[in-house]
Coordinates of C-alpha atoms and ligand atoms in Angstrom, one line a residue:
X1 CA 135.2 34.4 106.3
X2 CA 132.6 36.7 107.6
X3 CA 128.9 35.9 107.4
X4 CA 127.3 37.4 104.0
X5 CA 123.7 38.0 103.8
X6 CA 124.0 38.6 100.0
X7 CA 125.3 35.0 100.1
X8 CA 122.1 33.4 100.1
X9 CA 119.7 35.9 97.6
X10 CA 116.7 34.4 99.3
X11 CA 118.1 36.0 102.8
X12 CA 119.5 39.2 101.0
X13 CA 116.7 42.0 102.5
X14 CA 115.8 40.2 105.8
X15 CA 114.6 36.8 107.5
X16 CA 111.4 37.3 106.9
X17 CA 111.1 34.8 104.5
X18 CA 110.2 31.3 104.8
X19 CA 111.3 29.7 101.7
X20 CA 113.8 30.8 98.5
X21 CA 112.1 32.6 95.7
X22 CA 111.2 30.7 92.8
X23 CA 113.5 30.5 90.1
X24 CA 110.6 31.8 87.7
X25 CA 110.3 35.0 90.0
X26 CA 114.2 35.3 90.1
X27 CA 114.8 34.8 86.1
X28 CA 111.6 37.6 85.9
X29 CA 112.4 40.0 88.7
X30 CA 116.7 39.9 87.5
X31 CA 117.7 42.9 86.1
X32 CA 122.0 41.8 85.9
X33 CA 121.6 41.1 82.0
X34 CA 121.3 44.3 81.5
X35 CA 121.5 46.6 84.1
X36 CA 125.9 45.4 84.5
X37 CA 125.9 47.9 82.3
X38 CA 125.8 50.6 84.8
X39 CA 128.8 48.6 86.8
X40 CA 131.4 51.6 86.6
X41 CA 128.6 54.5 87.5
X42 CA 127.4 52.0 90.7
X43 CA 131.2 51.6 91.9
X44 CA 131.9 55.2 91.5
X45 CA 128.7 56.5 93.1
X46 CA 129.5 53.8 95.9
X47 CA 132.8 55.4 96.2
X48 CA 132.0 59.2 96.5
X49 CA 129.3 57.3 99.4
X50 CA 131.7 55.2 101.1
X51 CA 134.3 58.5 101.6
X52 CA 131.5 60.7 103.0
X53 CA 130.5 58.6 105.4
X54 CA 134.0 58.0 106.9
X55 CA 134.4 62.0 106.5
X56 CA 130.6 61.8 108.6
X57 CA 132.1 59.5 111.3
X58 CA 129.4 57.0 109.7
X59 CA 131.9 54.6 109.3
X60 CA 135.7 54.0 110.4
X61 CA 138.4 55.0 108.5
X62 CA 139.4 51.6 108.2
X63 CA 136.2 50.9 106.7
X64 CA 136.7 53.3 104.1
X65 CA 139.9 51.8 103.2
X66 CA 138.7 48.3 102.9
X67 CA 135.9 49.0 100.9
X68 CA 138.1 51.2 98.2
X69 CA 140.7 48.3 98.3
X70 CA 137.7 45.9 97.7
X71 CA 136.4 48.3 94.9
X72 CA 139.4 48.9 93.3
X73 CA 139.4 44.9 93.1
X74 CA 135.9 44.6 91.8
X75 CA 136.3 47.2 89.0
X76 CA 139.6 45.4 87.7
X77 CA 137.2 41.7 87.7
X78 CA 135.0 43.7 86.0
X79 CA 137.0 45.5 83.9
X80 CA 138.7 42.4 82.5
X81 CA 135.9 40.1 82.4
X82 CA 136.7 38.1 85.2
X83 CA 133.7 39.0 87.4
X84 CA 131.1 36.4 88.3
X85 CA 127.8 37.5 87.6
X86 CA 125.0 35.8 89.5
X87 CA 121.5 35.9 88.2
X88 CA 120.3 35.0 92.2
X89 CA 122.1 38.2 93.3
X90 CA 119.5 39.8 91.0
X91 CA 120.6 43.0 89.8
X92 CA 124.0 45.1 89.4
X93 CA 124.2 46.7 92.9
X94 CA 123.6 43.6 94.9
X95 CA 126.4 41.7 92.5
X96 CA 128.8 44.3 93.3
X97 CA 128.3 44.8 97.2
X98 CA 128.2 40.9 97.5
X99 CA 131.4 40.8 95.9
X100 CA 132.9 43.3 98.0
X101 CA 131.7 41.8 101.6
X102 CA 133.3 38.3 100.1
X103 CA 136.9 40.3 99.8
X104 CA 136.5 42.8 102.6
X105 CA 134.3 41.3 105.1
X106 CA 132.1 43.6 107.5
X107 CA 133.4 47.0 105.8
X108 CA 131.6 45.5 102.6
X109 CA 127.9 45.3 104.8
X110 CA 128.6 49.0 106.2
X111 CA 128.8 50.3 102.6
X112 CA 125.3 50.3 102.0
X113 CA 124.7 52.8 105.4
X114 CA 122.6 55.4 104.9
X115 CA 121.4 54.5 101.6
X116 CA 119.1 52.2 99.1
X117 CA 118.7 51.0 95.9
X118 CA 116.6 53.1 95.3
X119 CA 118.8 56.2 95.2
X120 CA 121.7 54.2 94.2
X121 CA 120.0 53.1 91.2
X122 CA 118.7 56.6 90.2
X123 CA 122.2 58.1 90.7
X124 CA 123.8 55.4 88.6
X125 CA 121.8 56.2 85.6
X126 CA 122.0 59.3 86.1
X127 CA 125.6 59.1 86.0
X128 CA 126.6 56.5 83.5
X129 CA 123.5 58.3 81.1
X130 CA 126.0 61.8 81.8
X131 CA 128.9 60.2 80.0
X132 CA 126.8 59.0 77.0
X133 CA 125.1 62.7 76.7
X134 CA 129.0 63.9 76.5
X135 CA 129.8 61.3 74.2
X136 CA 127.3 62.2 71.8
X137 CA 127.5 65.7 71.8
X138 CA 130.7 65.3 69.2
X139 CA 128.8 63.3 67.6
X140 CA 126.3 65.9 66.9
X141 CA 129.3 68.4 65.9
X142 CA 130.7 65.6 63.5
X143 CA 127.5 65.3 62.0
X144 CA 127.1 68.8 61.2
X145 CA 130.3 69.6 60.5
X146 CA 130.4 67.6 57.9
X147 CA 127.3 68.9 56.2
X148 CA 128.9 72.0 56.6
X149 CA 131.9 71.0 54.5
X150 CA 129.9 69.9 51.7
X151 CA 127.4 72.8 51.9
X152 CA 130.7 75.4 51.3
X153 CA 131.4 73.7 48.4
X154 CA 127.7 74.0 46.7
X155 CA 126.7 77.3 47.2
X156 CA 126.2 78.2 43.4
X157 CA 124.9 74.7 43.0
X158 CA 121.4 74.8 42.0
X159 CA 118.5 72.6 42.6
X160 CA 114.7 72.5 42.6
X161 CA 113.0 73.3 45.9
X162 CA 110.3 71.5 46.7
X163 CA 107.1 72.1 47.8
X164 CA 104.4 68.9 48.1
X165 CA 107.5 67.2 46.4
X166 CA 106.3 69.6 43.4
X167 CA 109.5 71.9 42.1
X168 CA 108.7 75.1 43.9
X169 CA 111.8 77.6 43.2
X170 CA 115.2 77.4 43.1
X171 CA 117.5 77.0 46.5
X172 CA 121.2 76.1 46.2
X173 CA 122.0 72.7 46.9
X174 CA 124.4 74.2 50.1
X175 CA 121.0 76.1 51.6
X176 CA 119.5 73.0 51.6
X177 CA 121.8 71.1 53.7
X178 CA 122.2 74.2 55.9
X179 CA 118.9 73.8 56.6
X180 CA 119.3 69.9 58.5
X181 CA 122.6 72.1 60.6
X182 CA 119.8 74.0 61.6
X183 CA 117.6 70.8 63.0
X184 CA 121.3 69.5 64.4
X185 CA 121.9 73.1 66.1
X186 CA 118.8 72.3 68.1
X187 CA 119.2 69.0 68.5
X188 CA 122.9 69.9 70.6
X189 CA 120.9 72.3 72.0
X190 CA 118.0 69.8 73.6
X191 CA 121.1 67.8 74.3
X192 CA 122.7 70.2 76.5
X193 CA 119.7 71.2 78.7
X194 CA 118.9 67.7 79.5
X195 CA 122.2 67.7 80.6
X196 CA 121.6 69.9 82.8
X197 CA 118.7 68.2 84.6
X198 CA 120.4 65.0 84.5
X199 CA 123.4 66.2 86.0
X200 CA 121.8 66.5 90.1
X201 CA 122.2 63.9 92.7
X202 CA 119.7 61.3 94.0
X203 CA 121.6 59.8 96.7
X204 CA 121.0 61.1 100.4
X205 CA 117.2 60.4 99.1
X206 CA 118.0 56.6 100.8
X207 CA 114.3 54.6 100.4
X208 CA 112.3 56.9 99.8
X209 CA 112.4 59.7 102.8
X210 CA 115.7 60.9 103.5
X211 CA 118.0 59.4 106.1
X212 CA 118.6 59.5 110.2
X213 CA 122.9 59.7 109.6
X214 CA 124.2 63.0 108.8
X215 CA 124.9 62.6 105.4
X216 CA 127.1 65.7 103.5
X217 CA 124.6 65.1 100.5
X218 CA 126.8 68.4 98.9
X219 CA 130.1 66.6 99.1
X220 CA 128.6 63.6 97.4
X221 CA 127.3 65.8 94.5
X222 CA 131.2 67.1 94.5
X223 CA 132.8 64.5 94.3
X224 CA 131.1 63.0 91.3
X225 CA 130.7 66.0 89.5
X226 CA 126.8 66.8 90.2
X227 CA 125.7 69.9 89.3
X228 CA 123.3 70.1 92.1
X229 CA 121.2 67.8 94.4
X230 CA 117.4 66.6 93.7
X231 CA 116.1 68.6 96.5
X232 CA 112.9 66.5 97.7
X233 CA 113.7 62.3 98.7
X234 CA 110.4 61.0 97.2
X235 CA 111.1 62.9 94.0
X236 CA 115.1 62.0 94.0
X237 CA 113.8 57.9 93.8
X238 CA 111.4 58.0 91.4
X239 CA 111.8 60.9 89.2
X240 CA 112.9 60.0 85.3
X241 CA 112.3 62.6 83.7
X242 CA 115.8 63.2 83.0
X243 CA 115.2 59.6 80.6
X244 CA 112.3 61.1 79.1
X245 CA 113.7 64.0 78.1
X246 CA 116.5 62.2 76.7
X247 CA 114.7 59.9 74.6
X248 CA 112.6 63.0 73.4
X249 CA 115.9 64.6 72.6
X250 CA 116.9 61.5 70.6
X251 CA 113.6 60.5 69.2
X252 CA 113.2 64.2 68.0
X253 CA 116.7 63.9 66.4
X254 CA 116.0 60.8 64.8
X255 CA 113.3 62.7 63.1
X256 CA 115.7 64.9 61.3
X257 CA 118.4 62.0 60.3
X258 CA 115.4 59.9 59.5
X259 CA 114.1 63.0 57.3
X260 CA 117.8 63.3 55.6
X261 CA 118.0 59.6 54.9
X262 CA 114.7 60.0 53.1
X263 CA 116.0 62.8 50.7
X264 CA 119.7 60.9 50.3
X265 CA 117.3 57.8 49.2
X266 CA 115.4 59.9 46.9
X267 CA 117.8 61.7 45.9
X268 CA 119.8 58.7 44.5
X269 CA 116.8 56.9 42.7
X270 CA 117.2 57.2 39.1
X271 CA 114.0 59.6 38.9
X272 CA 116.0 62.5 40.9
X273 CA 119.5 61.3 40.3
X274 CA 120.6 64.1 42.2
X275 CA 123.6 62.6 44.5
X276 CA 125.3 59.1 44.4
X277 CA 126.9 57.7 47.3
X278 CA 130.1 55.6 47.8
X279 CA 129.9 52.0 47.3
X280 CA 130.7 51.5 50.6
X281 CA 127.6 52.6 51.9
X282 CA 125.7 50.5 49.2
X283 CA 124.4 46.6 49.2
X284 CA 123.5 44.9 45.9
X285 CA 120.7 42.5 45.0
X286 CA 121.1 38.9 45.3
X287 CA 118.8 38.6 42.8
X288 CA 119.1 42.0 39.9
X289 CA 122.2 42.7 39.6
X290 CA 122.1 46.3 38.7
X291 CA 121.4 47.1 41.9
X292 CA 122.9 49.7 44.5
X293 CA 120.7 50.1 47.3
X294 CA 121.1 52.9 49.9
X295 CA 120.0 50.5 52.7
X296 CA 121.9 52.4 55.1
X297 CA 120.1 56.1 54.9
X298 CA 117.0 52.9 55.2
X299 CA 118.2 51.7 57.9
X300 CA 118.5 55.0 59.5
X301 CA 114.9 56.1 58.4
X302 CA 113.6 52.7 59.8
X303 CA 115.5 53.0 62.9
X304 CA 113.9 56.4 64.0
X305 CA 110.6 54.4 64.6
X306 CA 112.5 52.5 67.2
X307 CA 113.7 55.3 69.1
X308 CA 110.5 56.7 69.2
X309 CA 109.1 53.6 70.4
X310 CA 111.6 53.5 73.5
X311 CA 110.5 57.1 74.1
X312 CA 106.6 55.8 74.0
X313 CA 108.0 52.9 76.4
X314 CA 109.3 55.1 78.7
X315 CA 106.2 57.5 78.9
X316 CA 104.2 54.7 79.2
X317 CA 105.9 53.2 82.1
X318 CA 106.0 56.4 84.1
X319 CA 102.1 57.2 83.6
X320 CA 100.6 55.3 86.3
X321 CA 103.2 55.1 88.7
X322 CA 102.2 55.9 92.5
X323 CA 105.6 57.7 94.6
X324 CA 108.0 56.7 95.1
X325 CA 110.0 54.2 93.3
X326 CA 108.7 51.0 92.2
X327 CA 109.8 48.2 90.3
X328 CA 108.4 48.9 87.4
X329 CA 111.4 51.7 87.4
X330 CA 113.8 48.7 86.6
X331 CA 111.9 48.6 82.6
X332 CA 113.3 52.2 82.3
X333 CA 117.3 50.7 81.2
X334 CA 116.8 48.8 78.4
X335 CA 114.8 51.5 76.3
X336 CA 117.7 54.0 77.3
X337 CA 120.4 51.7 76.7
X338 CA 119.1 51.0 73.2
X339 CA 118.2 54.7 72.3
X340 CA 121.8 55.9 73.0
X341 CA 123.2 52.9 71.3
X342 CA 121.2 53.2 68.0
X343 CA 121.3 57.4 68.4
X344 CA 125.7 57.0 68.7
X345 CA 125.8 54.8 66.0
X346 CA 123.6 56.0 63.6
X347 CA 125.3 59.6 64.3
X348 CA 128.4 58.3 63.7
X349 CA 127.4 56.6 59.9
X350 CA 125.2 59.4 58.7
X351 CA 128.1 61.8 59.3
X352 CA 131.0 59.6 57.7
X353 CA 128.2 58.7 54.7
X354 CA 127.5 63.0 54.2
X355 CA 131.1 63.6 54.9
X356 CA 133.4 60.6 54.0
X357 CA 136.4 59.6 55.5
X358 CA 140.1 61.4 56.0
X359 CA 142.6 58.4 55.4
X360 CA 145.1 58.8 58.2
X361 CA 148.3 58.4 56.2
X362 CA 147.6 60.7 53.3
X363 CA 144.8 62.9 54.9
X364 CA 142.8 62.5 51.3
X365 CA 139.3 62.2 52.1
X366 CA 137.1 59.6 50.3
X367 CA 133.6 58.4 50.6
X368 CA 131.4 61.7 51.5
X369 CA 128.2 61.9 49.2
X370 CA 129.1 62.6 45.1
X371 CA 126.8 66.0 43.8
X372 CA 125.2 65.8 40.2
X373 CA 125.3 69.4 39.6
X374 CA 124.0 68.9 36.3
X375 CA 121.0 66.9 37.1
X376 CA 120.1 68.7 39.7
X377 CA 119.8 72.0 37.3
X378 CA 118.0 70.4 34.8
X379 CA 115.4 69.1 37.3
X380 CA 114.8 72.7 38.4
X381 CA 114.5 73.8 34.9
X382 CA 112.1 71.0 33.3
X383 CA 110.0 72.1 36.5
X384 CA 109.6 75.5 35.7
X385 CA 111.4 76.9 39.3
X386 CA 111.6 80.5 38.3
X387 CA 108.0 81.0 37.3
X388 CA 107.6 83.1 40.8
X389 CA 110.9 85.1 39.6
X390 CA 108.8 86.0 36.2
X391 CA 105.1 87.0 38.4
X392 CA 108.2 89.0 40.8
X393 CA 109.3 91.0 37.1
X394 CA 105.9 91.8 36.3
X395 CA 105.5 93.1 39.8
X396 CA 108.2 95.5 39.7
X397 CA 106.4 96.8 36.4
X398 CA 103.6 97.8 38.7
X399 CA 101.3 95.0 37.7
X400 CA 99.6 93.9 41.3
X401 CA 100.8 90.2 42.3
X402 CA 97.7 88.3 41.6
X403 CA 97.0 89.5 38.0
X404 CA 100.8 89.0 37.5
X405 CA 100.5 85.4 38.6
X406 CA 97.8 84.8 36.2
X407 CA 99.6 86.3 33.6
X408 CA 102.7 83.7 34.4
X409 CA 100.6 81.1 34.3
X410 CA 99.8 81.5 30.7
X411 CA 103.1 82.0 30.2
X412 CA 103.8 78.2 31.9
X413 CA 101.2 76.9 30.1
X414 CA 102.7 77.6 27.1
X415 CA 105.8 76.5 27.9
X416 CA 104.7 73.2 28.4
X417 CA 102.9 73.1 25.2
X418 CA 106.3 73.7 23.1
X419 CA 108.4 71.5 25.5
X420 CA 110.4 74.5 26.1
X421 CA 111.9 76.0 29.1
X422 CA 110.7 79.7 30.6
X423 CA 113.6 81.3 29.7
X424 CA 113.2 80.1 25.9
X425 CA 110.0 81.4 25.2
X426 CA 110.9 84.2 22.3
X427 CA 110.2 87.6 24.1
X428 CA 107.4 88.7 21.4
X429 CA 105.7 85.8 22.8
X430 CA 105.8 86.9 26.0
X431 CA 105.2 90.2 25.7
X432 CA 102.3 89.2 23.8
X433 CA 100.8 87.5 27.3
X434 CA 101.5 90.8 28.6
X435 CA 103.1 94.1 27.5
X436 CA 105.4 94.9 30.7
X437 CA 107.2 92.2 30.1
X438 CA 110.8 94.0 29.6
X439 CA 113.9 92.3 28.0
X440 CA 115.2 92.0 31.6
X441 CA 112.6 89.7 32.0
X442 CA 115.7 87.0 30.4
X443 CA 117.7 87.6 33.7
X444 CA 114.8 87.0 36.4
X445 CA 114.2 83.7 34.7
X446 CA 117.8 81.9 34.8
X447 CA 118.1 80.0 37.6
X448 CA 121.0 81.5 38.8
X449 CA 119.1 85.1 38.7
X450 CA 116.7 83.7 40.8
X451 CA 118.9 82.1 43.6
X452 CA 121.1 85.9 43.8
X453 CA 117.7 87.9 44.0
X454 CA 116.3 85.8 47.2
X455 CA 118.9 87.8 49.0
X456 CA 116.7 88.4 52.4
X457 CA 118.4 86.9 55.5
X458 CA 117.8 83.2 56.2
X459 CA 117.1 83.4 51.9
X460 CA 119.0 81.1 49.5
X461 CA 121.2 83.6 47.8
X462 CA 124.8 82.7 47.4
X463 CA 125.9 85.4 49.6
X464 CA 123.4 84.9 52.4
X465 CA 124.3 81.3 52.4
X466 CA 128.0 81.8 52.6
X467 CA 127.3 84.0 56.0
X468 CA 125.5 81.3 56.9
X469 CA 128.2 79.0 56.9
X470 CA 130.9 81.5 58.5
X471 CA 128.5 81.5 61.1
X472 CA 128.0 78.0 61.4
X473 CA 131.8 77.1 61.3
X474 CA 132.5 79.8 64.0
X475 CA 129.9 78.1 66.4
X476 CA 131.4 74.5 65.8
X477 CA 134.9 75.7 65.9
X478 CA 137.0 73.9 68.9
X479 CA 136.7 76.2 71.9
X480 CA 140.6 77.1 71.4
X481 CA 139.9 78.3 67.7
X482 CA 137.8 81.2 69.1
Ligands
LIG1 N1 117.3 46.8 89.9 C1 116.5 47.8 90.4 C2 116.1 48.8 89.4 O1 116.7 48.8 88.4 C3 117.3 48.5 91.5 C4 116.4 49.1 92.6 C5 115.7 48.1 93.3 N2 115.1 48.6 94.4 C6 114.2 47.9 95.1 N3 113.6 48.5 96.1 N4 113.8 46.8 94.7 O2 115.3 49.7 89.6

């Protein structure tokens, strides 16, 4: 068996050293833990490095094949949990291409020609982080999607809108959900042009200044499906900005689930009793048994703060950092392992909560979020929403806005006095407040006269709302659907 540096961790960079690292350092310096994560990115980026050099004439052909044989090997352990993972051998990379030199001898030590861990490491993230951006992009659609579905079926469905959590004026139940597909729409928007900075190669960047063997740095990119390279070396090893923006992206759409699990929350307290939500989604109290708490729209609200921590992490850790890489780069993983993983899966449970689930078999679908259509009415009525629509009547009669909102005011203020709603008040009585008040006045002051006449585009009208969601379903539609 060949000699193998990577053997003995304490010899792994040179023979400099004069005694083995103390296992405090090693258990503080390791990264493996964690960083195994990125085991199919490193082997694949190792790969795409391994063929370019034997198509440079770095290495022999023979090289090239031993290391894909030894690869191909080392994937499979990996793969099936067979692999050895040594803490000594301190992080993924070194794991792997001591591995390899034990099964393929000196083609293993050649692999790492021309490059560093510095690049490697960039390129890796880079990679593996490339696959969880396309993984979450459906995710996104899902989400969406099923808002969507359950705004097209509450268009006429009228509830209070808020203002200062006051009732402001009517808005169908359907605009309001259209209005978190907006936040969503951008959100697969951020998504996709952090893509697109993620998507360029490190490697060919080696340490930290380029490299003396004539690397094809384009045929790299190729191969693993770059979009482009990172064009300066010192840059290439310690830029992370693609991270930053990523945990932006996800810290920003965290915001708007966190803000949607707030309303579903409210929305299902007895004061609003607006929605309910499938027991499936509930927990009881081990203590009042009446209870059905919405702990996962908490959960979700409560996990945003952690995403935005990992993004304050990762801000943090780049501040003060000198070029070109340092090891302070190693603390960039775990906040971007645990943003995609609590972004994904709290995705995933907010859509099938909105949405419900299709049962395979029958293709019924159960679960999505219940409407109270009738308690959502009445809270727009006992809250006076159309009082606007009545200052809007008075307008048309020529009265100028501000006098006609005084004169509604009065109007309210009796209202309140008798208990009744707007539209009960006799019309004497109102016309008593003020002359111009016609008997069409009746009509401005239902609640469904109100939603038709905010017909402006991007307004809450029925018919506005239902372009809306053509518009919508068009841009999700599968590409082949178009
Ligand atoms: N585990 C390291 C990291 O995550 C890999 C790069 C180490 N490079 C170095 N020069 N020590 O950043």
């Amino acid at each position: 068996m060949a000699h193998n540096p990577l053997d003995k961790k304490s010899q792994a960079w040179s023979a400099l050293f004069s005694e083995p690292m103390s296992a405090l350092v090693q258990r503080y310096t390791a990264s493996v833990g964690f960083d195994r994560r990125l085991a199919q990115a490193d082997i694949a980026g190792s790969l795409a490095h391994a063929r370019m050099l034997a198509a440079q004439r770095v290495i022999p052909a023979q090289d090239l094949a031993d290391i894909e044989r030894g690869l191909a090997q080392v994937a499979q352990e990996i793969e099936t949990g067979r692999f050895e993972w040594k803490l000594e051998l301190e992080d993924v990379h070194l794991n792997i291409e001591a591995r390899l030199t034990q099964l393929v001898g000196d083609a293993g030590k050649r692999l790492h020609t021309g490059r560093s861990r510095n690049d490697q490491v960039a390129t890796d993230i880079r990679l593996w982080l490339r696959g969880e951006i396309d993984a979450i992009a459906p995710l996104l659609v899902q989400l969406q999607r099923a808002l969507l579905e359950l705004a097209a079926q509450h268009t006429d469905t009228v509830m209070p809108g808020f203002t200062h959590l006051q009732v402001a004026q009517p808005v169908s139940f359907a605009h309001h959900l259209l209005a978190y597909v907006e936040m969503f729409a951008r959100d697969a928007e951020r998504l996709a042009d952090v893509r697109r900075r993620t998507n360029r190669l490190p490697l060919g960047a080696a340490a930290l200044a380029g490299t003396s063997y004539p690397l094809d740095r384009e045929a790299v990119a190729r191969a693993l499906g770059f979009d482009g390279l990172c064009e300066n070396s010192l840059d290439a090893v310690s830029d992370r900005d693609f991270a930053l923006e990523f945990a932006a992206f996800a810290s920003i759409t965290m915001v708007h689930v966190s803000r949607l699990a707030e309303e579903i929350v409210l929305w299902m307290s007895q004061n609003f009793g607006f929605i309910d939500l499938a027991d499936r989604y509930c927990t009881g109290s081990s203590i009042m048994p009446q209870k059905r708490n919405p702990d996962v729209a908490e959960l979700a609200r409560g996990k945003s703060g952690r995403v935005i921590g990992h993004l304050m992490a990762l801000l943090t850790l780049m501040k003060g950092q000198p070029l070109a890489y340092n090891k302070d780069n190693q603390e960039d993983k775990e906040p971007l392992f645990d943003t995609v993983d609590t972004l994904a899966a709290t995705l995933r449970i907010m859509a099938e909560m909105v949405g419900g689930t299709v049962d395979a078999a029958t293709g019924a679908r159960s679960g999505g979020l219940r409407v109270k259509p009738e308690a959502m009415r009445a809270a727009a009525t006992r809250g006076y929403a159309t009082a606007t629509d009545l200052a809007d009547h008075l307008v048309k009669k020529g009265l100028p806005f501000r006098d006609a909102h005084e004169v509604v005011a009065h109007a309210v203020k009796l209202a309140l006095e008798r208990g009744v709603d707007l539209a009960e008040l006799p019309l004497a009585e109102l016309q008593a407040l003020h002359p111009s008040i016609g008997a069409d006045a009746r009509d401005a002051l239902t609640l469904q006269g109100s939603l038709q006449s905010r017909a402006t585009r991007g307004g809450t009208a029925p018919q506005r709302v239902r372009e809306q969601i053509e518009r919508h379903r068009l841009r999700l539609a599968p590409e082949a659907a178009r």
